[in-house]
PDB file of C-alpha atoms in Angstrom:
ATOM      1  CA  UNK O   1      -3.995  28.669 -82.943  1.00  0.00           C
ATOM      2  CA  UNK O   2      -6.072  26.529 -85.085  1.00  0.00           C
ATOM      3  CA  UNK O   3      -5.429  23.084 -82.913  1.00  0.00           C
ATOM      4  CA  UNK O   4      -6.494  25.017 -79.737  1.00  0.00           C
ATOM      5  CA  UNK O   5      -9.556  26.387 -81.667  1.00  0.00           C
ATOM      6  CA  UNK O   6     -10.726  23.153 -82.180  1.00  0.00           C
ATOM      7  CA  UNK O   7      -9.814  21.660 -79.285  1.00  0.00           C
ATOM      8  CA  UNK O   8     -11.533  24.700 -77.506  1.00  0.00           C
ATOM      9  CA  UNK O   9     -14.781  23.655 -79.900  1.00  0.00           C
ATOM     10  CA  UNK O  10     -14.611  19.909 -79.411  1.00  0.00           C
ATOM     11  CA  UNK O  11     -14.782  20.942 -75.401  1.00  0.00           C
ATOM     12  CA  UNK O  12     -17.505  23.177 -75.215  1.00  0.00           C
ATOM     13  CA  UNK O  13     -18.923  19.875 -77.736  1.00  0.00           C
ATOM     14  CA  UNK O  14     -18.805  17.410 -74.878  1.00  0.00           C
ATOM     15  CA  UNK O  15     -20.116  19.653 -72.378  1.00  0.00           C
ATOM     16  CA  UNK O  16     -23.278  19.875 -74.514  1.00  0.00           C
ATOM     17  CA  UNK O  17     -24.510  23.234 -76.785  1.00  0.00           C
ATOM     18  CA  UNK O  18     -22.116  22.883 -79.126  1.00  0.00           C
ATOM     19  CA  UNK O  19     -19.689  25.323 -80.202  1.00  0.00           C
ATOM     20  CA  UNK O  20     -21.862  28.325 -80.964  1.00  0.00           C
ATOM     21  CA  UNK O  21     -23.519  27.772 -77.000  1.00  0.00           C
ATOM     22  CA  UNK O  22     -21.640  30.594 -75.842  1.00  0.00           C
ATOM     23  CA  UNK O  23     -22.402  33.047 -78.457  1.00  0.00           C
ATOM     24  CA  UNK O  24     -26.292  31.943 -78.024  1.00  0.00           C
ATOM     25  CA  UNK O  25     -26.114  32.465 -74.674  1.00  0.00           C
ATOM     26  CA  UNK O  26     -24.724  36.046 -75.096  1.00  0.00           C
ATOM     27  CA  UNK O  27     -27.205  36.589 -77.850  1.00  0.00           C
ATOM     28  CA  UNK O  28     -29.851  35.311 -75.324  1.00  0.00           C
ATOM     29  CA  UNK O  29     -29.339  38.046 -72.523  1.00  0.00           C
ATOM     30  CA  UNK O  30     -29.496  41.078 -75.413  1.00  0.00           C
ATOM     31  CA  UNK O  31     -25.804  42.008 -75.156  1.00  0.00           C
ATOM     32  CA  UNK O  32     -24.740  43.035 -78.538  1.00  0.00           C
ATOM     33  CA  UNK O  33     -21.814  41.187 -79.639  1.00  0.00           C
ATOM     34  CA  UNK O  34     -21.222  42.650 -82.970  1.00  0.00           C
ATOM     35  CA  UNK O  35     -20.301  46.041 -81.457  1.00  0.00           C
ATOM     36  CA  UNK O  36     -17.546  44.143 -78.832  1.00  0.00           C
ATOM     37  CA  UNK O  37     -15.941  42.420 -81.834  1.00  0.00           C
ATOM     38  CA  UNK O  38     -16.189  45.498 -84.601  1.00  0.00           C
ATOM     39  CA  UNK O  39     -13.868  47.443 -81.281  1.00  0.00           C
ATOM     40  CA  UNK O  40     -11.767  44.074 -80.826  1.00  0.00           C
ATOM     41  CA  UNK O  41     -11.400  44.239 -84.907  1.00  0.00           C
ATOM     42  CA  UNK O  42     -10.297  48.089 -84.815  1.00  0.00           C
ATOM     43  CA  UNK O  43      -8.108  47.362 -82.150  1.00  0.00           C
ATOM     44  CA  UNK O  44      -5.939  44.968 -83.484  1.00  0.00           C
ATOM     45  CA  UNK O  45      -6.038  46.429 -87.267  1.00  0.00           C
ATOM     46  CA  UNK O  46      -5.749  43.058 -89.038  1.00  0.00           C
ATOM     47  CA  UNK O  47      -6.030  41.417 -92.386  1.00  0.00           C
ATOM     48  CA  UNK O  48      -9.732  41.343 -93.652  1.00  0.00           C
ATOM     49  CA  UNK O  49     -12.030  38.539 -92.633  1.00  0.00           C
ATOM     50  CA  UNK O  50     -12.344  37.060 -95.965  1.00  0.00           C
ATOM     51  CA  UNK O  51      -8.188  36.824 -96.289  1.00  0.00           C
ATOM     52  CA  UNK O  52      -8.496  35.107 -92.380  1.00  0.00           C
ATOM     53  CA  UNK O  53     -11.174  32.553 -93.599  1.00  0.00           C
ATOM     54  CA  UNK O  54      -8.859  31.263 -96.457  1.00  0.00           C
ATOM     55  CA  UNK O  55     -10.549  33.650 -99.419  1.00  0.00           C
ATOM     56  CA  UNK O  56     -12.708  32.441-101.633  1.00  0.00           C
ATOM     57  CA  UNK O  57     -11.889  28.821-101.147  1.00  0.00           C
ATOM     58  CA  UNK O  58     -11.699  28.962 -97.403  1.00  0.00           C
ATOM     59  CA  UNK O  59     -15.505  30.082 -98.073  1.00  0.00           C
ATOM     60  CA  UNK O  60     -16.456  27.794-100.576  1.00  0.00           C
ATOM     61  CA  UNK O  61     -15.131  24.749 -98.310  1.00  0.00           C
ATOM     62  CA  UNK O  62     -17.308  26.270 -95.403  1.00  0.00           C
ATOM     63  CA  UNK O  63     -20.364  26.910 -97.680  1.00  0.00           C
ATOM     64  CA  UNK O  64     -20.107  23.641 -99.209  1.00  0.00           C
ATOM     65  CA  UNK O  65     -19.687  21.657 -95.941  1.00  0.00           C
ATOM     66  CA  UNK O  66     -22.386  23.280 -94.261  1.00  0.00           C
ATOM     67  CA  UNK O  67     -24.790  22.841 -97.651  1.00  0.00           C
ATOM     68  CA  UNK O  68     -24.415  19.521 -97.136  1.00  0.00           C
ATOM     69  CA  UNK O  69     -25.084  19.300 -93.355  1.00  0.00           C
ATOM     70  CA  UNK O  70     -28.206  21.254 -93.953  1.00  0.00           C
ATOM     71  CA  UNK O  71     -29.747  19.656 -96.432  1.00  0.00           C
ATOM     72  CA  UNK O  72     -29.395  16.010 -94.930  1.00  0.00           C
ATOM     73  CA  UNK O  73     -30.614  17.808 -91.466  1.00  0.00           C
ATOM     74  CA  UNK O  74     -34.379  15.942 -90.742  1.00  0.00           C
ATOM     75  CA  UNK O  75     -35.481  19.325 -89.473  1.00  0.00           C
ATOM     76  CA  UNK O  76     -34.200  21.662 -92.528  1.00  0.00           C
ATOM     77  CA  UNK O  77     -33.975  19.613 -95.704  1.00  0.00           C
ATOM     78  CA  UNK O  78     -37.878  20.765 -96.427  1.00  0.00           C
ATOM     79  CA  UNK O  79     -35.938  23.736 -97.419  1.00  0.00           C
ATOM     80  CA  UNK O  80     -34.672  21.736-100.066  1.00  0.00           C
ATOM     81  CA  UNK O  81     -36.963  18.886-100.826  1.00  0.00           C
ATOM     82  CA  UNK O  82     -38.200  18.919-104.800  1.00  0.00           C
ATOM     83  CA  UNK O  83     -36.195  21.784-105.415  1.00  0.00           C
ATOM     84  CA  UNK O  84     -34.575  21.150-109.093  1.00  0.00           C
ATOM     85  CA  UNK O  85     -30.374  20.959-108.860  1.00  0.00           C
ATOM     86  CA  UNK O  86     -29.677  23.850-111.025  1.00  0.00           C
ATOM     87  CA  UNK O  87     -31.760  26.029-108.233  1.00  0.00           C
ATOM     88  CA  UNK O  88     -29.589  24.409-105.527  1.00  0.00           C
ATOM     89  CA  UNK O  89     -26.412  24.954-107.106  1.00  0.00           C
ATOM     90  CA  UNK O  90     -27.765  28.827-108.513  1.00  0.00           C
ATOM     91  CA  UNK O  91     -28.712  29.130-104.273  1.00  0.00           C
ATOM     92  CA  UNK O  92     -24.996  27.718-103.209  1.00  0.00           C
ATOM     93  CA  UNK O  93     -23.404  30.165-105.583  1.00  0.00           C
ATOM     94  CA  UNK O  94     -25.180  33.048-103.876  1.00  0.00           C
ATOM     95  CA  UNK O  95     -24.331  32.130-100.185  1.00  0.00           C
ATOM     96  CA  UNK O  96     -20.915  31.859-101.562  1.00  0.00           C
ATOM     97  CA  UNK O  97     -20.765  35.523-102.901  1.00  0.00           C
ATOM     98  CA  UNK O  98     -22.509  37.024-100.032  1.00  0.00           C
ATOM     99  CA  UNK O  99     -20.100  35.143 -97.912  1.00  0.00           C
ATOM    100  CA  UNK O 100     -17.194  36.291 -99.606  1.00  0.00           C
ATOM    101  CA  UNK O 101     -18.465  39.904-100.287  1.00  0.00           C
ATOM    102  CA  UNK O 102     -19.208  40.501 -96.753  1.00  0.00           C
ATOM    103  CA  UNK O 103     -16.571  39.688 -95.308  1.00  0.00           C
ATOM    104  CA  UNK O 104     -14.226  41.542 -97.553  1.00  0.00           C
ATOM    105  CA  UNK O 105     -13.780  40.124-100.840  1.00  0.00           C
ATOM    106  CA  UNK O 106     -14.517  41.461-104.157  1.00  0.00           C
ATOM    107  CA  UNK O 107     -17.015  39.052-104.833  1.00  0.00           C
ATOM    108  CA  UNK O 108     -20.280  41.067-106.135  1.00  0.00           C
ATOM    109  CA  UNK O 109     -23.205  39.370-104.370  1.00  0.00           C
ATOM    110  CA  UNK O 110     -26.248  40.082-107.086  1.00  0.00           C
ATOM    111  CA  UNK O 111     -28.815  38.211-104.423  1.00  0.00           C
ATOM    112  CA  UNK O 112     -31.995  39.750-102.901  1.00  0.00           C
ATOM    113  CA  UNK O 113     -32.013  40.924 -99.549  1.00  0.00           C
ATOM    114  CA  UNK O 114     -31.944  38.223 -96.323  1.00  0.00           C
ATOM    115  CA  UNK O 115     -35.222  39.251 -95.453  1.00  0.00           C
ATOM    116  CA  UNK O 116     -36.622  39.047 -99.162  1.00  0.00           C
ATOM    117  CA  UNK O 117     -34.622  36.009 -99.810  1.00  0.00           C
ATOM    118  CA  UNK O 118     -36.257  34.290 -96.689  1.00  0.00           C
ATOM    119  CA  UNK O 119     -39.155  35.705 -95.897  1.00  0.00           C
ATOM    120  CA  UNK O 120     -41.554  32.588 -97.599  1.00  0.00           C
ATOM    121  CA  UNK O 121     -39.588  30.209 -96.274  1.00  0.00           C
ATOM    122  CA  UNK O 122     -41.585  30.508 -92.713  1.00  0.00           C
ATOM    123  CA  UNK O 123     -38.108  30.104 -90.481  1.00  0.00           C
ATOM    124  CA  UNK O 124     -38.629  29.069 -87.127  1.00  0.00           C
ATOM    125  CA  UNK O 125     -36.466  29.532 -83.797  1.00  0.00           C
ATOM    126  CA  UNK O 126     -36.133  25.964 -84.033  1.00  0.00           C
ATOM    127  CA  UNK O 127     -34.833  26.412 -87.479  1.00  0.00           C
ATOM    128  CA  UNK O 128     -32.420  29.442 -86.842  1.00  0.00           C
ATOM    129  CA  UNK O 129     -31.013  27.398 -83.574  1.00  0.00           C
ATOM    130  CA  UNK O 130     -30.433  23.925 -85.943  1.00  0.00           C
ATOM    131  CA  UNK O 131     -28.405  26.129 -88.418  1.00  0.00           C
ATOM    132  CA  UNK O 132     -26.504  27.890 -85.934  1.00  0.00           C
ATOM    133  CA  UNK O 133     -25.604  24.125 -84.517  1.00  0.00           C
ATOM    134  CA  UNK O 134     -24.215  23.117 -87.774  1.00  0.00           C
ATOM    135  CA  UNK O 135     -22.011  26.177 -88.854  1.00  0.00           C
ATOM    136  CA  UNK O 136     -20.214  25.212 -85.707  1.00  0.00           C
ATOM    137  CA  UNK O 137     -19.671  21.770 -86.370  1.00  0.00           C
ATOM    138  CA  UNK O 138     -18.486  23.085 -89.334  1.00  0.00           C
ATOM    139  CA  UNK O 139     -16.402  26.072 -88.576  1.00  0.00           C
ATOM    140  CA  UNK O 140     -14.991  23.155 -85.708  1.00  0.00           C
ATOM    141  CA  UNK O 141     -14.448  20.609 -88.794  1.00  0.00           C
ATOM    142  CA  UNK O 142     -12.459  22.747 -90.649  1.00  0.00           C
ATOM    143  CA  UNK O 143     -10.714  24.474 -87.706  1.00  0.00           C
ATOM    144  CA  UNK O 144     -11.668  27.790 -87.698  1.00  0.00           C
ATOM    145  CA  UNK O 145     -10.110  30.134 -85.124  1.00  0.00           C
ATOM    146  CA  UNK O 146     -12.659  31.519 -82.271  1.00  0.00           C
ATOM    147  CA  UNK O 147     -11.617  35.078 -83.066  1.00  0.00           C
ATOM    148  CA  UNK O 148     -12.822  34.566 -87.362  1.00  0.00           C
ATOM    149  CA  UNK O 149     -15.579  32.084 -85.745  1.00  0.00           C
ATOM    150  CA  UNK O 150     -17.082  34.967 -83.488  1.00  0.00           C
ATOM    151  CA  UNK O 151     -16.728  38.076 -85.909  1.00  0.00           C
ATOM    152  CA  UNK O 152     -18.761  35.142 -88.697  1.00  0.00           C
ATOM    153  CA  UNK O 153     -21.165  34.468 -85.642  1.00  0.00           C
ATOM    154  CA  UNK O 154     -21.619  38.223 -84.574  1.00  0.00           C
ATOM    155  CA  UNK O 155     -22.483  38.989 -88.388  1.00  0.00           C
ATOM    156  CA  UNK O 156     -25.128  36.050 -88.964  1.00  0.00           C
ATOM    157  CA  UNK O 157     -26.340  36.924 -85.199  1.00  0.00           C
ATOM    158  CA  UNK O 158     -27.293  40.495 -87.020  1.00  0.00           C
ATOM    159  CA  UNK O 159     -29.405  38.808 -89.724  1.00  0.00           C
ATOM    160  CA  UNK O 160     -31.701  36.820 -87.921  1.00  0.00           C
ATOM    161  CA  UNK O 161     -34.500  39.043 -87.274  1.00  0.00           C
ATOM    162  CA  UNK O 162     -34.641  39.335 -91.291  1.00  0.00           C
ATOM    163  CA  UNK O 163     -34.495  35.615 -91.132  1.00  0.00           C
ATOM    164  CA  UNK O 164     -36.666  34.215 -88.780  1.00  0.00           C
ATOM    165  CA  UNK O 165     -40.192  34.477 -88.557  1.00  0.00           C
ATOM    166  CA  UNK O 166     -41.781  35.680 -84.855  1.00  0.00           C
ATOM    167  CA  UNK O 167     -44.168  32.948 -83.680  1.00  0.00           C
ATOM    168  CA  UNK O 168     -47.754  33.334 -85.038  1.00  0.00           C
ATOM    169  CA  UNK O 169     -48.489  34.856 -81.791  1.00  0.00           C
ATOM    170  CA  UNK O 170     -46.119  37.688 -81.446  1.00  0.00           C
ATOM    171  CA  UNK O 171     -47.021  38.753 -85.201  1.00  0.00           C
ATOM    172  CA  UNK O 172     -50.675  38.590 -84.313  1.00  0.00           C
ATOM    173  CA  UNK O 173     -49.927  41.176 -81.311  1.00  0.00           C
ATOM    174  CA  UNK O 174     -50.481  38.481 -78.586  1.00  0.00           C
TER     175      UNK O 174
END
């Protein structure tokens, strides 16, 4: 299952979009995803997410991975430029516990909200859509099966609106 998860990713790669095109195409037309995969979940009554993703370690790999990805990104590492280490490393221990506590694991996530946690960092659909990118390449990198990839994507899909910031336009009623 994992080989033909990555394989599957490494396709949709080569045809351009990347592995999370699909799911930004659904997210595109309004369907909500999250409510298909919560009645696949039900359905097939299986072990959490966090157990499926390799537990805490399976986490930390992804969180770690994708870290790194983001903050050599030209686009994103402003988000970390001049930031001291110890606030880095404080920041990767809280995506780490959220991670890990949301999808099932006893982890305690002691964080702020997404939308307080974000909210001055000025986000942009450009942003969001560069993020998305990578957490594919990663979940593909560390051959993540498409069912654990799409319940992760459905999940993040639900946080973006307290993520990203509306264009100065929309905000401003125009």
């Amino acid at each position: 299952l994992v080989g033909a998860a990555r394989d599957a990713a490494a396709a949709r790669a080569q045809r351009g979009g990347g592995p999370f095109a699909h799911l930004l195409e659904v997210a595109g037309t309004g369907c909500h995803a999250l409510s298909l995969l919560e009645t696949d979940q039900m359905q097939q009554n299986a072990a959490p997410l966090y157990t499926r993703l390799g537990g805490n370690a399976g986490i930390t790999a992804f969180a770690d991975d994708l870290l790194g990805r983001l903050q050599s990104d030209a686009l994103l590492r402003r988000f970390w430029d001049g930031r001291p280490a110890t606030s880095v490393a404080a920041e990767r221990q809280l995506l780490i516990d959220y991670l890990c506590h949301k999808t099932g694991g006893a982890e305690e996530y002691k964080g702020r909200t997404m939308a307080g946690s974000h909210a001055h960092l000025n986000i942009t659909e450009a942003d969001w859509s560069t993020f998305l990118k990578h957490a594919g390449d990663v979940f593909a990198a560390l051959g993540v099966p498409e069912r654990e990839q799409g319940e992760v994507v459905a999940f993040v899909l639900g946080l973006k609106e307290d993520i990203v910031v509306a264009p100065l336009y929309t905000r401003l009623g125009g």
